[in-house]
Amino acid sequence: MSKPSIDQLNDTARRLRINILKMVHKAKCGHTGGPLSLIDMMVGLYFYKMRVDPKTPKNPNRDRFVMSTGHACPALYACLIEKGFIPEAEMWTLRGLGSPLQGHPKYKLEYGIEMSTGSLGQGMSVANGMALAGKLDKKDYRVYSMESDGGAQEGMMWEGAMTAGYKGLDNRCAMLDYNGIQIDGFVKNVKDVHPLADKFKAFNWHVLEIDGHNMQQICDALDEAEATKGKPTMILGKTIMGKGVSIFENKPQYHGVAPSDDELAVALKELGA
């Protein structure tokens, strides 16, 4: 099957931004800014690079993805609904009692969810374990994770980074949503993580720094990561929290609130819904 064009991927990201906002608005709680920040990189992963098939969600040779920044899961759900892993009707159950789509991902392999996440930084080490298992089993699948600069403030992130580099896990690729904002405000004012590139390089990672909203750069980086041998790859995607909707962009107060009726109307108009 041929790869989608950059224009097609950008349009997919636009439509998924609309679905993210609609599902969080319906839930009346949840995270708005983060999912809009990282959705372009998620689209690159799910619709350009990863080998996953909703018809065989437990295929032992599938690529794996761990949503380490679990609170941004509406972006993951939007991708999995679009891919056909999750029935579209589930979108409207987000954060509901008994719903499989909780406010943080809950392990459900038939829905394409590889790990329950939420504790920032923990996904880094679990994804490493999946990659090590692939090496031991002589499988050629790759393991991806989505990290964040807020997660980079956690010790667990760096234990995992050290392990992946030390083990030379070249079947391992992490993307990091580098939007400069966490729940308590701007990252630089809480506990600055700069310079992230130098830190990962020190742990033997191949590091790529890109515009996390530029789809061509995202796809090129994923290709380079797959071609890199002997070490894991970290793709640092510089992003804007709330990207795509002017009233949400780069504003810490929209880290964890649902859009109001009026805000949703503005957002949908800007996104061409």
C-alpha positions as a LaTeX table, in Angstrom:
\begin{tabular}{lrrr}
\hline
Residue & $x$ (\AA) & $y$ (\AA) & $z$ (\AA) \\
\hline
Met1 & 0.00 & 0.00 & 0.00 \\
Ser2 & 1.37 & 3.44 & $-0.93$ \\
Lys3 & 2.22 & 5.98 & 1.73 \\
Pro4 & $-0.16$ & 8.94 & 2.16 \\
Ser5 & 1.03 & 12.32 & 0.91 \\
Ile6 & 2.08 & 15.12 & 3.25 \\
Asp7 & $-1.12$ & 17.00 & 2.34 \\
Gln8 & $-3.19$ & 13.94 & 3.24 \\
Leu9 & $-1.39$ & 13.55 & 6.56 \\
Asn10 & $-1.91$ & 17.22 & 7.38 \\
Asp11 & $-5.60$ & 16.89 & 6.61 \\
Thr12 & $-5.80$ & 13.81 & 8.85 \\
Ala13 & $-4.21$ & 15.82 & 11.67 \\
Arg14 & $-6.74$ & 18.63 & 11.13 \\
Arg15 & $-9.68$ & 16.23 & 11.30 \\
Leu16 & $-8.29$ & 14.52 & 14.39 \\
Arg17 & $-7.89$ & 17.89 & 16.11 \\
Ile18 & $-11.63$ & 18.36 & 15.55 \\
Asn19 & $-12.42$ & 14.92 & 17.01 \\
Ile20 & $-10.17$ & 15.56 & 20.04 \\
Leu21 & $-11.97$ & 18.79 & 20.84 \\
Lys22 & $-15.40$ & 17.28 & 20.36 \\
Met23 & $-14.71$ & 14.29 & 22.62 \\
Val24 & $-13.13$ & 16.38 & 25.41 \\
His25 & $-15.98$ & 18.90 & 25.18 \\
Lys26 & $-18.53$ & 16.08 & 25.44 \\
Ala27 & $-16.72$ & 14.68 & 28.49 \\
Lys28 & $-16.72$ & 18.19 & 30.06 \\
Cys29 & $-13.30$ & 17.45 & 31.53 \\
Gly30 & $-9.87$ & 16.35 & 30.38 \\
His31 & $-6.87$ & 17.73 & 28.53 \\
Thr32 & $-7.14$ & 20.10 & 25.59 \\
Gly33 & $-3.68$ & 21.61 & 25.09 \\
Gly34 & $-1.43$ & 18.52 & 25.06 \\
Pro35 & $-3.36$ & 16.42 & 22.53 \\
Leu36 & $-3.41$ & 19.36 & 20.09 \\
Ser37 & 0.32 & 19.80 & 20.69 \\
Leu38 & 1.42 & 16.29 & 19.79 \\
Ile39 & $-1.23$ & 15.14 & 17.29 \\
Asp40 & 0.93 & 15.93 & 14.25 \\
Met41 & 3.66 & 13.57 & 15.49 \\
Met42 & 1.04 & 10.95 & 16.35 \\
Val43 & $-0.35$ & 11.15 & 12.82 \\
Gly44 & 3.15 & 10.68 & 11.43 \\
Leu45 & 3.54 & 7.58 & 13.56 \\
Tyr46 & 0.17 & 5.94 & 12.95 \\
Phe47 & $-0.53$ & 6.93 & 9.35 \\
Tyr48 & 2.98 & 7.05 & 7.85 \\
Lys49 & 5.35 & 4.82 & 9.80 \\
Met50 & 3.99 & 2.19 & 12.17 \\
Arg51 & 3.11 & $-1.34$ & 11.06 \\
Val52 & $-0.15$ & $-1.98$ & 12.87 \\
Asp53 & $-3.42$ & $-3.49$ & 11.63 \\
Pro54 & $-6.76$ & $-3.35$ & 13.45 \\
Lys55 & $-7.63$ & $-6.75$ & 11.92 \\
Thr56 & $-4.72$ & $-8.36$ & 13.79 \\
Pro57 & $-4.14$ & $-6.21$ & 16.89 \\
Lys58 & $-2.25$ & $-9.01$ & 18.67 \\
Asn59 & 0.08 & $-9.85$ & 15.78 \\
Pro60 & 3.41 & $-10.63$ & 17.53 \\
Asn61 & 5.28 & $-8.86$ & 14.74 \\
Arg62 & 3.37 & $-5.56$ & 15.06 \\
Asp63 & 5.14 & $-2.35$ & 15.93 \\
Arg64 & 4.43 & $-1.18$ & 19.49 \\
Phe65 & 3.51 & 2.27 & 20.79 \\
Val66 & 3.50 & 3.45 & 24.41 \\
Met67 & 1.74 & 6.73 & 25.27 \\
Ser68 & 4.12 & 7.73 & 28.04 \\
Thr69 & 2.44 & 11.13 & 28.40 \\
Gly70 & $-0.82$ & 9.41 & 29.28 \\
His71 & $-2.92$ & 12.49 & 30.02 \\
Ala72 & $-2.77$ & 13.43 & 26.33 \\
Cys73 & $-4.59$ & 10.19 & 25.45 \\
Pro74 & $-7.44$ & 11.85 & 23.48 \\
Ala75 & $-4.85$ & 12.14 & 20.69 \\
Leu76 & $-4.14$ & 8.40 & 20.93 \\
Tyr77 & $-7.85$ & 7.56 & 20.95 \\
Ala78 & $-8.46$ & 9.79 & 17.93 \\
Cys79 & $-5.73$ & 7.95 & 15.99 \\
Leu80 & $-6.97$ & 4.49 & 17.00 \\
Ile81 & $-10.57$ & 5.38 & 16.09 \\
Glu82 & $-9.42$ & 6.69 & 12.70 \\
Lys83 & $-7.33$ & 3.52 & 12.13 \\
Gly84 & $-10.30$ & 1.28 & 12.98 \\
Phe85 & $-9.04$ & $-0.19$ & 16.26 \\
Ile86 & $-11.71$ & 1.51 & 18.39 \\
Pro87 & $-15.39$ & 1.77 & 17.35 \\
Glu88 & $-16.26$ & 5.39 & 16.60 \\
Ala89 & $-19.20$ & 5.29 & 19.02 \\
Glu90 & $-16.73$ & 4.90 & 21.92 \\
Met91 & $-15.48$ & 8.43 & 21.24 \\
Trp92 & $-18.47$ & 9.86 & 23.08 \\
Thr93 & $-17.80$ & 7.76 & 26.19 \\
Leu94 & $-14.47$ & 9.43 & 27.02 \\
Arg95 & $-13.93$ & 9.54 & 30.80 \\
Gly96 & $-17.37$ & 7.99 & 31.40 \\
Leu97 & $-18.01$ & 5.42 & 34.14 \\
Gly98 & $-17.06$ & 2.00 & 32.78 \\
Ser99 & $-15.79$ & 3.37 & 29.48 \\
Pro100 & $-12.67$ & 1.76 & 27.97 \\
Leu101 & $-11.53$ & 5.29 & 27.10 \\
Gln102 & $-10.46$ & 6.59 & 30.48 \\
Gly103 & $-8.70$ & 9.86 & 31.21 \\
His104 & $-5.43$ & 7.97 & 31.00 \\
Pro105 & $-4.90$ & 4.96 & 28.70 \\
Lys106 & $-6.04$ & 1.60 & 30.04 \\
Tyr107 & $-4.37$ & $-1.52$ & 28.61 \\
Lys108 & $-6.66$ & $-3.08$ & 26.00 \\
Leu109 & $-4.72$ & $-4.74$ & 23.21 \\
Glu110 & $-7.73$ & $-5.32$ & 20.96 \\
Tyr111 & $-8.13$ & $-1.52$ & 20.99 \\
Gly112 & $-4.45$ & $-1.07$ & 20.13 \\
Ile113 & $-3.53$ & 0.19 & 23.62 \\
Glu114 & $-0.26$ & $-1.49$ & 24.63 \\
Met115 & 0.10 & $-0.17$ & 28.19 \\
Ser116 & $-1.77$ & 1.61 & 30.96 \\
Thr117 & 0.05 & 4.91 & 31.44 \\
Gly118 & $-0.15$ & 8.13 & 33.37 \\
Ser119 & 2.83 & 8.22 & 35.68 \\
Leu120 & 5.14 & 10.47 & 33.67 \\
Gly121 & 8.36 & 8.86 & 32.49 \\
Gln122 & 7.32 & 5.28 & 33.28 \\
Gly123 & 6.51 & 4.49 & 29.67 \\
Met124 & 10.11 & 5.04 & 28.66 \\
Ser125 & 11.32 & 1.97 & 30.57 \\
Val126 & 8.35 & $-0.23$ & 29.63 \\
Ala127 & 8.90 & 0.56 & 25.95 \\
Asn128 & 12.56 & $-0.36$ & 26.45 \\
Gly129 & 11.46 & $-3.72$ & 27.84 \\
Met130 & 9.33 & $-4.36$ & 24.75 \\
Ala131 & 12.31 & $-3.47$ & 22.56 \\
Leu132 & 14.64 & $-5.78$ & 24.52 \\
Ala133 & 12.11 & $-8.60$ & 24.16 \\
Gly134 & 12.05 & $-8.02$ & 20.42 \\
Lys135 & 15.82 & $-8.37$ & 20.29 \\
Leu136 & 15.76 & $-11.57$ & 22.36 \\
Asp137 & 12.97 & $-13.06$ & 20.21 \\
Lys138 & 14.76 & $-11.99$ & 17.01 \\
Lys139 & 11.72 & $-10.00$ & 15.86 \\
Asp140 & 12.06 & $-7.00$ & 13.60 \\
Tyr141 & 9.29 & $-4.92$ & 15.11 \\
Arg142 & 10.02 & $-1.42$ & 16.36 \\
Val143 & 8.90 & 0.20 & 19.61 \\
Tyr144 & 7.86 & 3.85 & 19.77 \\
Ser145 & 6.86 & 6.04 & 22.67 \\
Met146 & 5.57 & 9.58 & 23.11 \\
Glu147 & 7.33 & 11.50 & 25.85 \\
Ser148 & 7.05 & 15.10 & 27.05 \\
Asp149 & 9.20 & 17.84 & 28.52 \\
Gly150 & 7.09 & 17.64 & 31.67 \\
Gly151 & 7.95 & 13.93 & 31.77 \\
Ala152 & 11.62 & 14.83 & 31.36 \\
Gln153 & 11.42 & 16.39 & 34.84 \\
Glu154 & 10.96 & 12.87 & 36.26 \\
Gly155 & 13.79 & 10.58 & 37.35 \\
Met156 & 12.19 & 7.57 & 35.69 \\
Met157 & 12.70 & 9.17 & 32.28 \\
Trp158 & 16.46 & 9.23 & 32.74 \\
Glu159 & 16.77 & 5.69 & 34.10 \\
Gly160 & 15.06 & 4.52 & 30.92 \\
Ala161 & 17.14 & 6.79 & 28.72 \\
Met162 & 20.33 & 5.40 & 30.25 \\
Thr163 & 19.20 & 1.81 & 29.72 \\
Ala164 & 18.16 & 2.24 & 26.08 \\
Gly165 & 21.44 & 3.93 & 25.22 \\
Tyr166 & 23.55 & 1.42 & 27.15 \\
Lys167 & 21.81 & $-1.53$ & 25.48 \\
Gly168 & 22.04 & 0.08 & 22.03 \\
Leu169 & 18.34 & $-0.43$ & 21.35 \\
Asp170 & 18.21 & 0.61 & 17.71 \\
Asn171 & 14.69 & $-0.81$ & 17.43 \\
Arg172 & 13.61 & 1.88 & 19.87 \\
Cys173 & 12.44 & 5.39 & 18.96 \\
Ala174 & 10.98 & 8.01 & 21.28 \\
Met175 & 9.28 & 11.22 & 20.25 \\
Leu176 & 9.17 & 14.07 & 22.77 \\
Asp177 & 6.46 & 16.74 & 22.75 \\
Tyr178 & 8.60 & 19.78 & 23.58 \\
Asn179 & 5.96 & 22.47 & 24.10 \\
Gly180 & 7.49 & 24.12 & 27.19 \\
Ile181 & 4.36 & 23.82 & 29.34 \\
Gln182 & 3.36 & 21.43 & 32.13 \\
Ile183 & 0.45 & 21.36 & 34.57 \\
Asp184 & 1.93 & 24.00 & 36.89 \\
Gly185 & 2.93 & 26.45 & 34.18 \\
Phe186 & 5.93 & 26.97 & 31.91 \\
Val187 & 8.53 & 24.21 & 32.27 \\
Lys188 & 11.39 & 26.73 & 32.49 \\
Asn189 & 9.76 & 28.27 & 35.58 \\
Val190 & 9.09 & 24.95 & 37.35 \\
Lys191 & 12.23 & 22.87 & 36.64 \\
Asp192 & 13.98 & 23.63 & 33.37 \\
Val193 & 15.00 & 20.58 & 31.33 \\
His194 & 17.23 & 22.40 & 28.83 \\
Pro195 & 19.41 & 21.24 & 27.07 \\
Leu196 & 17.51 & 18.04 & 26.30 \\
Ala197 & 19.41 & 17.17 & 23.12 \\
Asp198 & 22.77 & 17.17 & 24.89 \\
Lys199 & 21.40 & 15.05 & 27.73 \\
Phe200 & 20.10 & 12.31 & 25.44 \\
Lys201 & 23.30 & 12.40 & 23.36 \\
Ala202 & 25.25 & 11.84 & 26.57 \\
Phe203 & 23.22 & 8.65 & 27.08 \\
Asn204 & 24.17 & 7.37 & 23.59 \\
Trp205 & 20.97 & 8.34 & 21.79 \\
His206 & 20.81 & 9.51 & 18.18 \\
Val207 & 18.99 & 12.84 & 18.57 \\
Leu208 & 16.97 & 14.69 & 15.96 \\
Glu209 & 15.51 & 18.14 & 16.59 \\
Ile210 & 12.53 & 19.03 & 14.43 \\
Asp211 & 9.47 & 21.27 & 14.15 \\
Gly212 & 6.88 & 18.95 & 15.65 \\
His213 & 4.14 & 20.45 & 13.47 \\
Asn214 & 6.01 & 20.09 & 10.17 \\
Met215 & 4.76 & 16.81 & 8.70 \\
Gln216 & 7.61 & 16.48 & 6.22 \\
Gln217 & 10.17 & 16.84 & 9.01 \\
Ile218 & 8.24 & 14.34 & 11.14 \\
Cys219 & 8.21 & 11.69 & 8.39 \\
Asp220 & 11.87 & 12.28 & 7.50 \\
Ala221 & 12.86 & 11.92 & 11.16 \\
Leu222 & 10.94 & 8.65 & 11.52 \\
Asp223 & 12.69 & 7.31 & 8.41 \\
Glu224 & 16.11 & 8.35 & 9.75 \\
Ala225 & 15.34 & 6.74 & 13.10 \\
Glu226 & 14.56 & 3.42 & 11.42 \\
Ala227 & 17.78 & 3.59 & 9.42 \\
Thr228 & 19.93 & 4.34 & 12.47 \\
Lys229 & 21.86 & 1.35 & 13.79 \\
Gly230 & 23.52 & 0.71 & 17.14 \\
Lys231 & 21.63 & 3.25 & 19.24 \\
Pro232 & 18.08 & 4.41 & 19.98 \\
Thr233 & 16.69 & 7.58 & 18.45 \\
Met234 & 15.10 & 10.51 & 20.25 \\
Ile235 & 13.03 & 12.88 & 18.09 \\
Leu236 & 12.66 & 16.19 & 19.92 \\
Gly237 & 9.62 & 17.85 & 18.38 \\
Lys238 & 9.36 & 21.57 & 19.17 \\
Thr239 & 5.65 & 22.19 & 19.47 \\
Ile240 & 3.03 & 24.68 & 20.62 \\
Met241 & 0.56 & 23.57 & 23.26 \\
Gly242 & $-2.98$ & 23.97 & 21.89 \\
Lys243 & $-1.66$ & 24.17 & 18.32 \\
Gly244 & $-4.29$ & 24.90 & 15.68 \\
Val245 & $-6.70$ & 26.94 & 17.79 \\
Ser246 & $-5.59$ & 30.52 & 18.50 \\
Ile247 & $-7.40$ & 30.88 & 21.82 \\
Phe248 & $-5.62$ & 27.82 & 23.26 \\
Glu249 & $-2.09$ & 28.23 & 21.86 \\
Asn250 & 0.78 & 28.47 & 24.38 \\
Lys251 & $-1.55$ & 29.15 & 27.33 \\
Pro252 & $-0.87$ & 26.98 & 30.42 \\
Gln253 & $-4.46$ & 27.38 & 31.67 \\
Tyr254 & $-5.63$ & 25.12 & 28.83 \\
His255 & $-3.39$ & 22.24 & 29.92 \\
Gly256 & $-6.21$ & 20.36 & 31.62 \\
Val257 & $-9.63$ & 21.90 & 30.99 \\
Ala258 & $-12.33$ & 21.05 & 28.47 \\
Pro259 & $-13.41$ & 23.71 & 25.97 \\
Ser260 & $-16.61$ & 25.59 & 26.78 \\
Asp261 & $-19.45$ & 25.73 & 24.25 \\
Asp262 & $-18.26$ & 29.12 & 22.96 \\
Glu263 & $-14.61$ & 28.02 & 22.81 \\
Leu264 & $-15.54$ & 24.88 & 20.89 \\
Ala265 & $-17.43$ & 26.95 & 18.35 \\
Val266 & $-14.39$ & 29.19 & 17.80 \\
Ala267 & $-12.11$ & 26.17 & 17.54 \\
Leu268 & $-14.25$ & 24.30 & 15.04 \\
Lys269 & $-14.51$ & 27.37 & 12.84 \\
Glu270 & $-10.73$ & 27.85 & 12.83 \\
Leu271 & $-10.22$ & 24.17 & 11.98 \\
Gly272 & $-12.70$ & 24.31 & 9.12 \\
Ala273 & $-15.19$ & 21.89 & 10.63 \\
\hline
\end{tabular}
